[in-house]
Structure formats: C-alpha cells, structure tokens
XYZ file of C-alpha atoms in Angstrom:
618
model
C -47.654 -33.529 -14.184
C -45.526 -31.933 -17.182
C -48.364 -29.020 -17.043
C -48.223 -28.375 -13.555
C -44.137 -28.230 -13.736
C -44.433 -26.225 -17.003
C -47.216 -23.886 -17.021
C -45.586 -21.920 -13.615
C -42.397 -21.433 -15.323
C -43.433 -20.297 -18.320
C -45.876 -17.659 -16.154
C -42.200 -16.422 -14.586
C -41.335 -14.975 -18.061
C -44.045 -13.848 -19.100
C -45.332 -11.873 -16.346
C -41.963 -9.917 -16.800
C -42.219 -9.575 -20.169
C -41.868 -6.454 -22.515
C -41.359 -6.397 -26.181
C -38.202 -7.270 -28.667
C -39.576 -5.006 -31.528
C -36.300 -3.952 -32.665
C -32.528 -4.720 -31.681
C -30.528 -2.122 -29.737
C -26.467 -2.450 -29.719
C -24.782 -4.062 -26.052
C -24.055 -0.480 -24.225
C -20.596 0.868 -24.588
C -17.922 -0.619 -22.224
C -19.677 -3.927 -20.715
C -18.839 -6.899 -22.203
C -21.483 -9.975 -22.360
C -20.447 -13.146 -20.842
C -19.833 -16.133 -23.535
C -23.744 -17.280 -24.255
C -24.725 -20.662 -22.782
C -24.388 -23.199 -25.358
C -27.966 -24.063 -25.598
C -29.079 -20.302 -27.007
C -26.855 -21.183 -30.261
C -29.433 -23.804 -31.163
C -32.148 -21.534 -30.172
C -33.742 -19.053 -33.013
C -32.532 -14.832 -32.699
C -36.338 -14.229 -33.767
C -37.783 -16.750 -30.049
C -40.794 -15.829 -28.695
C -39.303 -15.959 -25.080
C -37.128 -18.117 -23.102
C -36.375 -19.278 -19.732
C -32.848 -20.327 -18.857
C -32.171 -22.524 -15.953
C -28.150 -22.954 -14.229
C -28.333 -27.163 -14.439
C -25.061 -27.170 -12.171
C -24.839 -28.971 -8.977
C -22.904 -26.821 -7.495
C -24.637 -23.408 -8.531
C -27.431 -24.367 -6.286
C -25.544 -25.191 -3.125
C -26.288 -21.946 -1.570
C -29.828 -23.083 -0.688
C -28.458 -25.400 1.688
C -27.212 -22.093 3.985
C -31.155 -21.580 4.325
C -33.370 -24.966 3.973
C -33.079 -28.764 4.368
C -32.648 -29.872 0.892
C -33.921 -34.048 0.963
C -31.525 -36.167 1.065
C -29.561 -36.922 -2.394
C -30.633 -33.761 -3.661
C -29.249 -32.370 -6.570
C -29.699 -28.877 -7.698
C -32.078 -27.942 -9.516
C -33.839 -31.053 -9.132
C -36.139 -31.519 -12.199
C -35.712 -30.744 -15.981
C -39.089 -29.740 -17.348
C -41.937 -31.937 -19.478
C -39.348 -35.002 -17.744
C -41.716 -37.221 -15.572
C -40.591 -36.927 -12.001
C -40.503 -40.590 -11.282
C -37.279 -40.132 -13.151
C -34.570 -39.104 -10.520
C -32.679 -36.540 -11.605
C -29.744 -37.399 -9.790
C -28.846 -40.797 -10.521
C -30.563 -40.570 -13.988
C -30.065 -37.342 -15.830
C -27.687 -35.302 -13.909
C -24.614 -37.321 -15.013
C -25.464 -36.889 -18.667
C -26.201 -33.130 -18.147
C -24.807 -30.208 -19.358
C -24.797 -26.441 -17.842
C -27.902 -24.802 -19.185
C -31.194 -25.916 -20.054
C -33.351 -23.700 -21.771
C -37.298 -23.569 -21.762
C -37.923 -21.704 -24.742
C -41.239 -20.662 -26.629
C -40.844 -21.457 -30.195
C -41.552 -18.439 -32.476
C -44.460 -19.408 -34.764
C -44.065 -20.370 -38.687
C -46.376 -19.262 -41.507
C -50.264 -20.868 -40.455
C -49.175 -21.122 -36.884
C -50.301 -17.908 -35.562
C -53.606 -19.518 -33.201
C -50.599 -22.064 -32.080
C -51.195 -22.287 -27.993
C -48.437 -22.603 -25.357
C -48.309 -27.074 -25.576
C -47.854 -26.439 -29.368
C -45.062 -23.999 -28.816
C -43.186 -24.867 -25.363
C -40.218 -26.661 -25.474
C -37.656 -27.847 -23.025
C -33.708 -27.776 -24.924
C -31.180 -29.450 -22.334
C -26.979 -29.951 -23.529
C -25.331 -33.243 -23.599
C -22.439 -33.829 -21.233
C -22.226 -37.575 -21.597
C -23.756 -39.107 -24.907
C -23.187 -42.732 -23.115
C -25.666 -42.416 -20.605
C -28.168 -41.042 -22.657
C -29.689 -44.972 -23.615
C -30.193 -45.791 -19.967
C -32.502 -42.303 -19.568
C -34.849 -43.177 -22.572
C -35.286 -46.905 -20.810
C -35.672 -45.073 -17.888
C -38.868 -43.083 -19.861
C -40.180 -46.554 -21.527
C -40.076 -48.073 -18.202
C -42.263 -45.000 -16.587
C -44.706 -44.098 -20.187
C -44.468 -47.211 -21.498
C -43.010 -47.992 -25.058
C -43.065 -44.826 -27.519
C -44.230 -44.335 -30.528
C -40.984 -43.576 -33.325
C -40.814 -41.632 -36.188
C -38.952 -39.518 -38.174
C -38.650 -35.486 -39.184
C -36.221 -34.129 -41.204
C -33.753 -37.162 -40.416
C -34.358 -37.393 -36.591
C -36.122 -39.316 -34.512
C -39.071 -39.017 -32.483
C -39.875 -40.294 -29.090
C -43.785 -39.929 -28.774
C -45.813 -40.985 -25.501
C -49.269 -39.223 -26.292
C -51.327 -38.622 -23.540
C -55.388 -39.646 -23.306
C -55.892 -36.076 -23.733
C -54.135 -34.793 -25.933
C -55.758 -35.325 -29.066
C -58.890 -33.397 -27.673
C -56.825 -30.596 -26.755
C -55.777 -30.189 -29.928
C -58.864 -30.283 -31.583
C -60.402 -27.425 -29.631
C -59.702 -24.597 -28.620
C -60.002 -23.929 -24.386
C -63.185 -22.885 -23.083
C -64.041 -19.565 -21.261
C -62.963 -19.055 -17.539
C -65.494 -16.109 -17.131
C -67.427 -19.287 -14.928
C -64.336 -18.632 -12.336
C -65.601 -15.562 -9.894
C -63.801 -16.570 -6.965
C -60.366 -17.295 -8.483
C -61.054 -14.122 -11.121
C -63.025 -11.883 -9.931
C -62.502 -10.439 -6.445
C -65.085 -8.292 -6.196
C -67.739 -10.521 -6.912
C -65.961 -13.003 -4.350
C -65.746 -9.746 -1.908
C -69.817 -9.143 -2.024
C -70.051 -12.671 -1.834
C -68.294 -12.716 1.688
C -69.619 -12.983 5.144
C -67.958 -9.917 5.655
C -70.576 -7.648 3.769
C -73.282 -10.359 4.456
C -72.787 -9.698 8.820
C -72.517 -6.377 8.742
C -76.942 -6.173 8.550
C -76.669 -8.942 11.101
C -74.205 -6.148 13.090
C -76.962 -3.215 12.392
C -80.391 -5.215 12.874
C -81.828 -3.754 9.692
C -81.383 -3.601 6.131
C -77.873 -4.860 3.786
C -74.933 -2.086 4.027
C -74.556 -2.462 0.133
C -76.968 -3.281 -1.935
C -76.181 -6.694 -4.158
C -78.515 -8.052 -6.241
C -75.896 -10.482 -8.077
C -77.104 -14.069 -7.142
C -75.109 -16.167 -4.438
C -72.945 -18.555 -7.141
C -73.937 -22.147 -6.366
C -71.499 -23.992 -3.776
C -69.922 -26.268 -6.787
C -66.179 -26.422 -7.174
C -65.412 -24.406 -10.299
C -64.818 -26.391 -13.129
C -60.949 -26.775 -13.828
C -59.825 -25.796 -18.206
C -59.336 -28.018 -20.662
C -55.629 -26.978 -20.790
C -54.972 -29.069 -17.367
C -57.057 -31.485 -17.695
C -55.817 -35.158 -17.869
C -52.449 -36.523 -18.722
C -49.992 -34.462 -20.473
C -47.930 -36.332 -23.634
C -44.619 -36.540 -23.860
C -41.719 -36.021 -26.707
C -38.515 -36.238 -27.073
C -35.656 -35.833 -30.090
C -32.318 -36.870 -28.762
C -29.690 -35.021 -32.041
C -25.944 -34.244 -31.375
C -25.159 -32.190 -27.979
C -28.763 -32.260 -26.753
C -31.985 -33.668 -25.589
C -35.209 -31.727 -26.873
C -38.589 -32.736 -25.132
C -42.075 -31.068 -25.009
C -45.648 -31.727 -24.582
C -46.473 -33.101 -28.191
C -43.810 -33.602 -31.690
C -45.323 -29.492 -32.959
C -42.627 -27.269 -31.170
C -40.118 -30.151 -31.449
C -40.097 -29.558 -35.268
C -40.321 -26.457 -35.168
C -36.767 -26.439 -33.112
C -35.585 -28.823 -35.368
C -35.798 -26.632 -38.569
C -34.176 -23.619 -37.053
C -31.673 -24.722 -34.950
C -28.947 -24.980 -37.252
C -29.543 -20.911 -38.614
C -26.999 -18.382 -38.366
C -29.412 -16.047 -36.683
C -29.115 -18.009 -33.400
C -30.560 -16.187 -29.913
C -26.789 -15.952 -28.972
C -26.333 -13.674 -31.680
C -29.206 -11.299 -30.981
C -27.863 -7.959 -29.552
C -30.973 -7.659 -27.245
C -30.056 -11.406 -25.827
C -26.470 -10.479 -25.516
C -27.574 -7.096 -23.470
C -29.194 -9.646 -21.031
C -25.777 -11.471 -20.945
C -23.974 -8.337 -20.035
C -26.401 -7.730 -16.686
C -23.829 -7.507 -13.586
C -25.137 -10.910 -12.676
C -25.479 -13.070 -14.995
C -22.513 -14.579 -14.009
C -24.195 -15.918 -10.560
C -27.745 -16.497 -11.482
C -29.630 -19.390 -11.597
C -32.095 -18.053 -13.940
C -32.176 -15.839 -16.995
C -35.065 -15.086 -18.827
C -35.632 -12.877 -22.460
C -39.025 -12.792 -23.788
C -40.465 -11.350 -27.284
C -43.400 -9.091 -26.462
C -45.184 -9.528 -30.117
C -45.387 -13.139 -30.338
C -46.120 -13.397 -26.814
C -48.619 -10.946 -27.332
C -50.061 -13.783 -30.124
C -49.484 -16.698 -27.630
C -51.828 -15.009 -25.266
C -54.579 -14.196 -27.306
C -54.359 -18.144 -28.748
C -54.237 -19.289 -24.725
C -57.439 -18.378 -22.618
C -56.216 -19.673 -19.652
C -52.978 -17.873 -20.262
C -54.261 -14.731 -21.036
C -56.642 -15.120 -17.691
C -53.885 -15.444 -15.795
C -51.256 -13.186 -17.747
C -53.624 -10.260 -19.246
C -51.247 -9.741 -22.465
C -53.130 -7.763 -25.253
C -54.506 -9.483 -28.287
C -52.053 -9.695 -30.967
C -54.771 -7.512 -32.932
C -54.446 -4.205 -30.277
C -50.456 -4.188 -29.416
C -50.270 -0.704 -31.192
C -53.758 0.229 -29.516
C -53.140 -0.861 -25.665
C -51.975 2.194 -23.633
C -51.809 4.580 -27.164
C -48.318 3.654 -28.653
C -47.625 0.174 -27.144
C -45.938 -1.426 -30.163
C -43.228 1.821 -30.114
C -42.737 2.074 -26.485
C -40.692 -1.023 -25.561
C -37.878 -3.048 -27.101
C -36.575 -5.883 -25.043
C -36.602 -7.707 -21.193
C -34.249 -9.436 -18.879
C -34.830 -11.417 -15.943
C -32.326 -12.409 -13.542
C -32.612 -14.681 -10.722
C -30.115 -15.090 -8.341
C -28.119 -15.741 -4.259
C -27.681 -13.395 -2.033
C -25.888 -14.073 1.465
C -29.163 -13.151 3.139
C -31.590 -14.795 0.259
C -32.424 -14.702 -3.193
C -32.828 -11.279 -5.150
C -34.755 -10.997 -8.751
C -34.459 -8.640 -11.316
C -36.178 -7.522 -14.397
C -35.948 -4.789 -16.504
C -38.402 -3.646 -19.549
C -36.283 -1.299 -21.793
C -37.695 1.567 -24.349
C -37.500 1.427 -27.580
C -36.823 5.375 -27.221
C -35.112 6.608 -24.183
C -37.694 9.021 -22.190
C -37.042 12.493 -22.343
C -37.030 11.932 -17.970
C -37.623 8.992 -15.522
C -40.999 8.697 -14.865
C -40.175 9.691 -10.713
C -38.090 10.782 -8.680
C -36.535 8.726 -5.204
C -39.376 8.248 -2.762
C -37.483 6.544 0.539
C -40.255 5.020 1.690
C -42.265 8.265 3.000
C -45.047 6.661 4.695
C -43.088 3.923 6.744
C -42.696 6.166 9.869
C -46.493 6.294 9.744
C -46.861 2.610 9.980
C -46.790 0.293 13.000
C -44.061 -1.980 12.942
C -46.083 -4.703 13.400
C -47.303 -4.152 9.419
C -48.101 -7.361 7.644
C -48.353 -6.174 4.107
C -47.561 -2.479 2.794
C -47.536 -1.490 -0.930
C -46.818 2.441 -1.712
C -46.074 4.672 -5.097
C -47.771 6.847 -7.657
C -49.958 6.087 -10.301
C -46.981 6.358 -12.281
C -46.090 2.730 -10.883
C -49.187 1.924 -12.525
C -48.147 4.052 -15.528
C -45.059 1.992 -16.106
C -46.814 -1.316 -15.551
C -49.661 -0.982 -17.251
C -48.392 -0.556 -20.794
C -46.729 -3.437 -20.099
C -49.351 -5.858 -20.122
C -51.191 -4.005 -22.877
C -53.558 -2.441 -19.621
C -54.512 0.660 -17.988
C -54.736 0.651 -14.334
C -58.371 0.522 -14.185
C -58.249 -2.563 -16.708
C -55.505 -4.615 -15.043
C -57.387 -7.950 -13.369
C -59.012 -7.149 -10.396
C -59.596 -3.768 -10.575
C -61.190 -3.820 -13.843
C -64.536 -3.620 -12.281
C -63.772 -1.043 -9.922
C -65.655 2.205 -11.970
C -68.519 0.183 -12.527
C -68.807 -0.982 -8.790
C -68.126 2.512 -7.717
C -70.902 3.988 -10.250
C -73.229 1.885 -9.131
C -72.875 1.346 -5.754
C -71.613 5.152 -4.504
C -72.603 7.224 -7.713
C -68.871 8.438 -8.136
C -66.972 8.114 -10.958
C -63.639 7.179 -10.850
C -62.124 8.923 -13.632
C -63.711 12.500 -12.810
C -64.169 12.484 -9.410
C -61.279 10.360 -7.215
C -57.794 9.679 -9.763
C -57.491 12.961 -10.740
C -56.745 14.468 -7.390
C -54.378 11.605 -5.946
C -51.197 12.596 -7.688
C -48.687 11.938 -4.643
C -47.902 9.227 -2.940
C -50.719 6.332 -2.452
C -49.630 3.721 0.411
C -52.019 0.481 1.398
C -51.167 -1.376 4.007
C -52.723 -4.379 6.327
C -51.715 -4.718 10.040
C -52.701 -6.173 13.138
C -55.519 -4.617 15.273
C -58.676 -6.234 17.631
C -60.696 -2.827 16.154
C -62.392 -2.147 13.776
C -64.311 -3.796 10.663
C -62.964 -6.898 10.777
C -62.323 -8.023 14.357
C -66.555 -6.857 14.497
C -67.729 -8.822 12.036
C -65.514 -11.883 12.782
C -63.485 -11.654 16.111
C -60.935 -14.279 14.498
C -60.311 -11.421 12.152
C -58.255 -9.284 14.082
C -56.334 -7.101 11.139
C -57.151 -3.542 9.891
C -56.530 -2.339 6.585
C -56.175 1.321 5.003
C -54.393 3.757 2.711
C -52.743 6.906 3.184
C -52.720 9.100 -0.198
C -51.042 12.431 -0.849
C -52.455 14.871 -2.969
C -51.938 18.763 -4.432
C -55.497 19.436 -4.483
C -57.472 18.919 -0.854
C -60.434 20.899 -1.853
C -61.499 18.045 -4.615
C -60.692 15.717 -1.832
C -62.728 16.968 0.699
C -65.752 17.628 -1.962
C -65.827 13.784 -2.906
C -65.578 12.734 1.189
C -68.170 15.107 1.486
C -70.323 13.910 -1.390
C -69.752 10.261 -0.133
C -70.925 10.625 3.454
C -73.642 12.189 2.702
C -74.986 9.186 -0.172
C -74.099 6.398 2.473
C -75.912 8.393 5.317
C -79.119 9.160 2.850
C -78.438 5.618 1.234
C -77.935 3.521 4.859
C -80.115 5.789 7.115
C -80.739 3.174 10.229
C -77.472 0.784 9.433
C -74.588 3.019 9.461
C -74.435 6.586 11.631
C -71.915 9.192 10.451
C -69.522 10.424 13.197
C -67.373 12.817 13.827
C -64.141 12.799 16.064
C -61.508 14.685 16.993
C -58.374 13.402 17.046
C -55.118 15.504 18.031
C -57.099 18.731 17.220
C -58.151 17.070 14.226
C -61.496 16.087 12.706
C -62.063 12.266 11.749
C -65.229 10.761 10.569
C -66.696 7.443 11.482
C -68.822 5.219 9.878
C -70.257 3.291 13.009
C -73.166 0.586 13.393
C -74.565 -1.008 16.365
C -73.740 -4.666 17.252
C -76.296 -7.470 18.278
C -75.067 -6.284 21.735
C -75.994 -2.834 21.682
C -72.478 -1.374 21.493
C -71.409 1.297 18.867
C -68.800 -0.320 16.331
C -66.538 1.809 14.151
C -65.899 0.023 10.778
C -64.498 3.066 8.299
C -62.615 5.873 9.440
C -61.266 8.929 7.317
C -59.129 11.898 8.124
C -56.477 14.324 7.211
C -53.024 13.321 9.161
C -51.211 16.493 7.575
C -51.732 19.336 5.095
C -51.626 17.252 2.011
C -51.896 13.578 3.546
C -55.329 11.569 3.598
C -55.629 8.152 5.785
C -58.799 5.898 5.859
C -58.941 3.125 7.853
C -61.330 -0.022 8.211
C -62.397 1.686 11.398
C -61.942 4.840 13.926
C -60.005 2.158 16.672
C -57.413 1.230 13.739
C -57.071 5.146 12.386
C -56.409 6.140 16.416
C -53.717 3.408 16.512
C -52.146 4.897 13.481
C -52.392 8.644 14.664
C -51.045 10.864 15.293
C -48.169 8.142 15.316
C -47.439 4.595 16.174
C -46.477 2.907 19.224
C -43.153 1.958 17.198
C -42.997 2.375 13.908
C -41.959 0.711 10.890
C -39.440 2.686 9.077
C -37.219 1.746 12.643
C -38.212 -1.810 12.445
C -35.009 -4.025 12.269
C -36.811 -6.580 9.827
C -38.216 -4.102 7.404
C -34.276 -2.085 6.849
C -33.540 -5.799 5.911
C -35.770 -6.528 3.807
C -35.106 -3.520 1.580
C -31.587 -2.786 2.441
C -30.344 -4.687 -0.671
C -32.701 -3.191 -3.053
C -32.351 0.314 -5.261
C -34.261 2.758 -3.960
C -37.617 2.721 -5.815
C -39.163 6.283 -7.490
C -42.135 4.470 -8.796
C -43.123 2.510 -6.048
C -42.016 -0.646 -3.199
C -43.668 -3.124 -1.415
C -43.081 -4.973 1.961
C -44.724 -8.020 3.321
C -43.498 -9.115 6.716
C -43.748 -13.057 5.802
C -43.364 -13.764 9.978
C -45.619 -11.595 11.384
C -48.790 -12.783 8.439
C -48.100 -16.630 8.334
C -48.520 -16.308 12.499
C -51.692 -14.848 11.626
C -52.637 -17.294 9.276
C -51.869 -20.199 11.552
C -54.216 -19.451 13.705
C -57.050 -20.941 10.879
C -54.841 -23.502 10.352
C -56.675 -26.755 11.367
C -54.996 -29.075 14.363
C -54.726 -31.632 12.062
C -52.606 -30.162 8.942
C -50.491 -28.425 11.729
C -49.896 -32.191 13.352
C -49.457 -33.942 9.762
C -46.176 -34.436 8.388
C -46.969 -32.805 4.565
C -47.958 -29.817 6.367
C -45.238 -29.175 8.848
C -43.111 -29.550 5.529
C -45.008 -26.737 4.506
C -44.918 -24.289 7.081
C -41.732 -25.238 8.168
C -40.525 -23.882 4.318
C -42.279 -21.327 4.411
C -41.374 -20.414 8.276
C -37.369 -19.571 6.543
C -39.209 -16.524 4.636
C -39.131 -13.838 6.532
C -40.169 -10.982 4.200
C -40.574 -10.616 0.687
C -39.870 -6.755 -0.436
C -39.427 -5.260 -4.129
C -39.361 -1.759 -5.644
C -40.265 -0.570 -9.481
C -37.036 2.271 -10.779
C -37.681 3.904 -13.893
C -35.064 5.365 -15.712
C -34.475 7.196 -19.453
C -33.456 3.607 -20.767
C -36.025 1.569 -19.026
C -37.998 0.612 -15.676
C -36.741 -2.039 -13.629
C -38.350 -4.141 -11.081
C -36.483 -5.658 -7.959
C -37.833 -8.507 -5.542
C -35.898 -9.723 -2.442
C -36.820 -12.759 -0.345
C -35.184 -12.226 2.891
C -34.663 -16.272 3.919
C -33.635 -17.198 7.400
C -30.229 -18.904 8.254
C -31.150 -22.933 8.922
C -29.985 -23.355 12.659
C-alpha cells in the first residue's frame, strides 16, 4: 500500500526534473514567499522534494467540480501512513501546513542507495497532544513496533515480510515487460498487423519473425512486491515516516544544519513563482543525485529514463552544464487545475529555442479530434536533454531506426529527420474509413500527421523510394494508388477485403507547398482535405482548453477527454458500466473534459504548462 501511494508521487517530480548543479541568485524585484516550515529541517544539498498544501481549506475548490465522500478532508492521505488510518479524525487535527516528501541526498557509501532507502515523508506538528492517540492508532493497524534508538530519538519500526529481501538484492530486469515497455513489439504483436493478410488473402503485410510472447501475465518487480514496512521518528515540531529506519537517519543527522533547503537560492526561486501562494503542490528536484537514484532503481529508471550517474556530462553532449534547477507548481483554476514546470539553464541561451506557433495546424483538423500533439523537433530538443535522451532514444521510440532499417530499408537519420524541420502535428480522430474501421469495424478512428518542411524534393525522393519497396516487397497484398484530390495527387496503399471490395489503409499527399499529410487511409485523408466539415481551431472546447495556457513555440498538445472516453465506452463491458466501482470511475473521469499543455522556451529556461479543463458538478 505505502508503494503504491509513494512510488506515483515521487514519479510527479521526477519526470519534471532538471538539474541543481549550481545556485543562481532569486531574480531582481520578486520577493519569495516565507518557506514552509518543513524545508528548514530539510538539507540545501536534497536530492528532490515534493511539497504537499496539508490545509483543509486549500483543497475546497475541488468540491466546485467533483463529489468529494463524505467527511472528506483535503488532501486526504499523508504518504507511507496506512490508509486504514483516517486522516480526518486521526491526523488532520494534529497537522500542520506542509508536508514534504523529500528524497534524502545520499552520504559517503550510499551512492547504489534505491528510492525505499532514500524516500521520506516529513509532516509539521500542530498539536503535540494528539500525537499518542495516532501511534495507537498505527499499533492497532501494524501491530506493536519494534523501538530503538539513533542519535537520541526513537524509532517506530513495523518491517514488512519483504523487506529484508529487498534489501538484500538488487531489482531484477524488466526487459521481460514488451507489452508495458515496448510498443512496438506489442504493435507487431496486434491483430491489427496480424488481419491485414486475412484482409489481402495472401502473404503477412510486414514481415515479423519475433515469436508471439507466451499469454502469461508479466511478472510484476521485486520493488512492489509484498508488504511495504513502516517507520516512524516522532522529534519536536514533526512526524518523520518512511519505508524502512535508512532515510529516517539520514534526516535525522542533517536536519538541524544551517544549510537548510529554505536557504538554497534555487529553492527560494521556486518560492518566488507567481503561484506559489495558491498551489497545492510544489516540487524542486536535484538532477545529479537523481540522476544516481535512477541508475540504483531499475524499475525507476524503466519508467523515468534518467541517465546513469556515470554519463550526465555524456547524455545529449554537455548535459551536466546545460541545466541548473526545476520548479513544479500545481495549482486551482476557476475552470480546473493548471501545472507548471520549468527547467532553467545553467547559461542563458544566446535565443529561445522557437518562436510562437498558434496552433498552425488546428484549422486543418476536424473538430471532432480526440488527441492532437504538434511542434518541432526542437520540442524534442528541449526535452530530450532533459532526461539524459535523444529523441530517437526516449522510451518508445528507441527502436524506431532499427524497425525502420529493417523493415523499409530507410534510415532515419539520413533519409526522413533531416528534411522535417517545420512543424510536425499527429493527431487521432473519429472516422468509419480507413485502416482501422477495416481491420476491426469496432475501430472506427483514423490517425495521421501533417509535417512541414523547407526541402520537398528529399521528401518526395523518400515517398518515392518507399512505395516502390512496399509495392516490390508486398506485390499481391497491397496495390499502390493514385488519386486526385482537389487537383492534387494522393497515393493509396489499398488491399482487398474477404469481400472483394478495395480498402484504403495509408494515404499520403501534399495539402500545400510545404505541408505533407498521411493518413491511416485515402477515406480519412479525403475527410481531412482539402478542409474539414468544421474544424478544430473554431471548436468551442478546444479555445478552452488552451485559452489559459502561454502560447507554446516548442510545441502543445490537446486531448478532447469527452469525445475519447465516449469512444472508449463503447468496449466497456455491461457489467463494469452497471457496477458501482466503475460508475465511480467513469463518472470521475466524465468531469475531465480535456487535458491540453504547451512546452515555451525562453533565454532563462523552457517551461512546460498542463491544463485539465474539469466540468462544473451540476
């Protein structure tokens, strides 16, 4: 239980995290707020920490957009606490303002330390009196701890069954997961590539010699496994908890140092943001020990692809000089809930890395768009250093040159990034036509990109080049086309179905001078072109959705949260749709209705933006 409330919060920060590799000064003029109490027991030199708003009444703005359960009590949980403790009637009335989940920098010989030996939950003392009745509270839920004593305080231990394995070795590999970590082995897997032969009457559209992975639920890591431990030092002003006594001491040595976090001027930077003062979450993260963390956690560096502590000066050429320090913010708006963070530069760039792109491809898009994503690689340029990546090395797409080499001879380096230097938009809609409705009727969504580039001759030579390999390749299964469209040429990858009728499932053409669009079919590219029925830039629920947001020069994305979960209820099965746990469920997740965010960069650092657009309850 303490995992599954712990491990997601701690993937917030670091999935937002840059590097604190040397202080900068609090900018001229703006004036932090006074630091919670909790960061002055917290060390300047933290790996990262997550700070959660523990009043009451700082979450009461939910209750404009969902059905809180009765007795609720924002924000409902401390973390590593068991939940059969309730919050409200037992730990609220002792609690302070801010609670702080903090990642304990590591001491000499604790560089392999992993997350459970460096995670630890800090939350202030309002009311030392009730603080007996909360650890009977614990006894009477993990049974009677086990005391002792560090450096004069005591320790509360409950170890779990598995916790002395865990520590003893180190978590295996997750290269068994394909599905959940590899895509493209779960794509060639699908039925989707598997019917299209079925679709043709002769021979496999791609060719896939990779064995079908034996239907066996993949095993889950040792790091999740079992029973979390529990402990817990109770000193002066606060209550300190975590998964074993190892980060607990290591809070207890340095929490009485002068070089606190509230004294770091990178912290206090984060305490200046415009909103600080209304948000219910503030994170700060140090990208060299996190770097460490990752390399020390498989299943956190599976999930959060942070470079080895080894190649931080090596990932993306000058990693270790390029960034200095994060913020996250998380906070109420009066249509929904708005998050910010921002990776800053060490050096300020000489110029931002784009210029203001207002969403150029929306008028080309149906309003009816589930999903759109759009920018230039320089998105990925900004991101990728980030996670110590390069945009062909970031998960899931890290096997996209060798798929391509092998599968269409083209290499993606030479032959395809070099001429897509504008604007690249993917987006997923609605549509009965094209691959997907014809391989699975239920399926009835198209999918496609639209990319601009400076050079249509290189282009057109590797469309060329790949027609003519999939034609030579896929002589009998797939026919080459080609259409005209609004005095325009389109070509057509088309197969026959098991009832005789022709069946467009790709689709490329030019839809201006400099624009490309390909399509999962000719029916989806001829809904797009040569413009939608209505289109999305006019659509009320996309200017909403992106309305409160900066306008993005790297990149923004859209997903219309209505429009896709009424797609996706129609696999929902009777019975989850009739049971009470799931109309919970979808009822939630019914208030969403669109989730947007743009990337800025600037001279002093890139920013990204998310908005959750929430609906009013009724």
């Amino acid at each position: 239980m303490l995992k599954r409330v712990t491990l997601p919060v701690l993937s917030v920060l670091v999935l937002t995290t840059g590097s604190v590799l040397q202080a900068q000064p609090v900018p001229e003029g703006v004036a932090p707020t006074s630091p919670p109490a909790v960061t002055t027991v917290l060390p300047g030199d933290i790996s990262g920490v997550l700070l959660m708003d523990t009043r009451a009444n700082a979450w009461n703005g939910l209750n404009q957009f969902i059905d809180l359960p009765p007795g609720f009590s924002g924000p409902g949980f401390l973390p590593y606490i068991p939940a059969e403790v309730n919050f409200a009637r037992d730990i609220q009335p002792w609690l302070g303002d801010w609670a702080a989940i903090a990642v304990m920098p590591g001491g000499e010989g604790t560089g392999s330390a992993s997350l459970q030996e460096k995670a630890v939950m800090v939350a202030p003392i309002e009311d030392p009196n009730r603080i007996p009745n909360f650890v009977a509270q614990l006894s009477a839920i993990q049974g009677q701890p086990r005391e002792r004593q560090f450096q004069g305080v005591t320790l509360l231990e409950w170890p779990g069954p598995n916790m002395a394995r865990a520590q003893q070795k180190s978590p295996g590999s997750l290269k068994s997961w394909p599905i959940a970590l590899n895509p493209l082995f779960a794509f060639k897997q699908s039925k989707w590539l598997k019917g299209l032969p079925v679709l043709a009457q002769t021979r496999p559209i791609l060719p896939d010699a990779t064995p079908r992975a034996p239907e066996q639920p993949a095993p889950r890591p040792p790091e999740v496994q079992g029973t979390a431990g529990l402990a817990i030092a109770i000193v002066p002003g606060y209550v300190v908890a975590a998964q074993s006594s190892a980060p607990l001491e290591r809070w207890i040595l340095t929490k009485d140092t002068s070089n606190s976090l509230a004294r770091d001027p990178q912290f206090q930077r984060t305490l200046a943001h415009p909103e600080s003062g209304r948000s219910l979450v503030m994170g700060y993260g140090n990208f060299t020990q996190l770097a460490q963390l990752s390399s020390a956690s498989p299943l956190l560096n599976q999930l959060v692809p942070l470079p080895a502590s080894g190649d931080i000066n090596a990932a993306g050429g000058e990693l270790g000089t390029l960034y200095s320090a994060i913020d996250l913010m998380v906070w109420m708006e009066p249509q929904g809930i708005r998050a910010q963070s921002r990776g800053f530069y060490k050096t300020p760039l000489p110029e931002p890395l784009g210029v203001p792109t207002p969403n150029p491809m929306a008028a080309r898009l149906p309003a009816s768009t589930y999903f759109t994503c759009g920018g230039s690689l320089n998105w990925w340029q900004a991101i990728g250093p980030i996670l110590g990546q390069t945009f062909l090395t970031l998960p899931g797409l890290d096997q996209i040159p060798e798929f391509t080499q092998s599968t269409l001879g083209l290499d993606v380096t030479e032959d395809i990034l070099p001429w897509m230097d504008g604007e690249i938009t993917t987006f997923v809609f609605p549509t009965n036509r094209g691959f997907f409705p014809t391989v699975d009727e239920t399926m009835k969504l198209g999918m496609g990109s639209m990319i601009e580039t400076s050079d249509r001759q290189s282009a057109e030579r590797l469309l060329t080049q790949l027609d003519e390999r999939i034609a030579n390749q896929l002589s009998g299964a797939i026919t080459i086309t080609r259409h005209q469209i609004n005095e325009n040429s389109v070509t057509s990858w088309e197969v026959i179905n098991p009832n005789g009728r022709t069946e467009s499932v790709f689709a490329h053409g030019w839809i201006s001078e400099n624009t490309l669009m390909m399509t999962t079919g000719l029916g989806p590219f001829q809904e797009l072109y040569p413009q939608p029925a209505q289109s999305l830039a006019n659509a009320f629920n996309f200017q909403a959705a992106l309305e409160p947001l900066p306008q993005a020069n790297l990149g923004s994305c859209y997903l219309n949260m209505g429009s896709f979960l009424a797609w996706v209820n129609t696999f929902v099965p009777q019975e989850i749709n009739a049971s009470p746990e799931g109309q919970i469920v979808l009822n939630s997740l019914g208030k969403i209705r669109s989730i947007s965010g743009t990337g800025i960069s600037l001279n002093t650092h890139v920013q990204w933006d998310l908005f959750m657009l929430l609906s009013p309850r009724s």
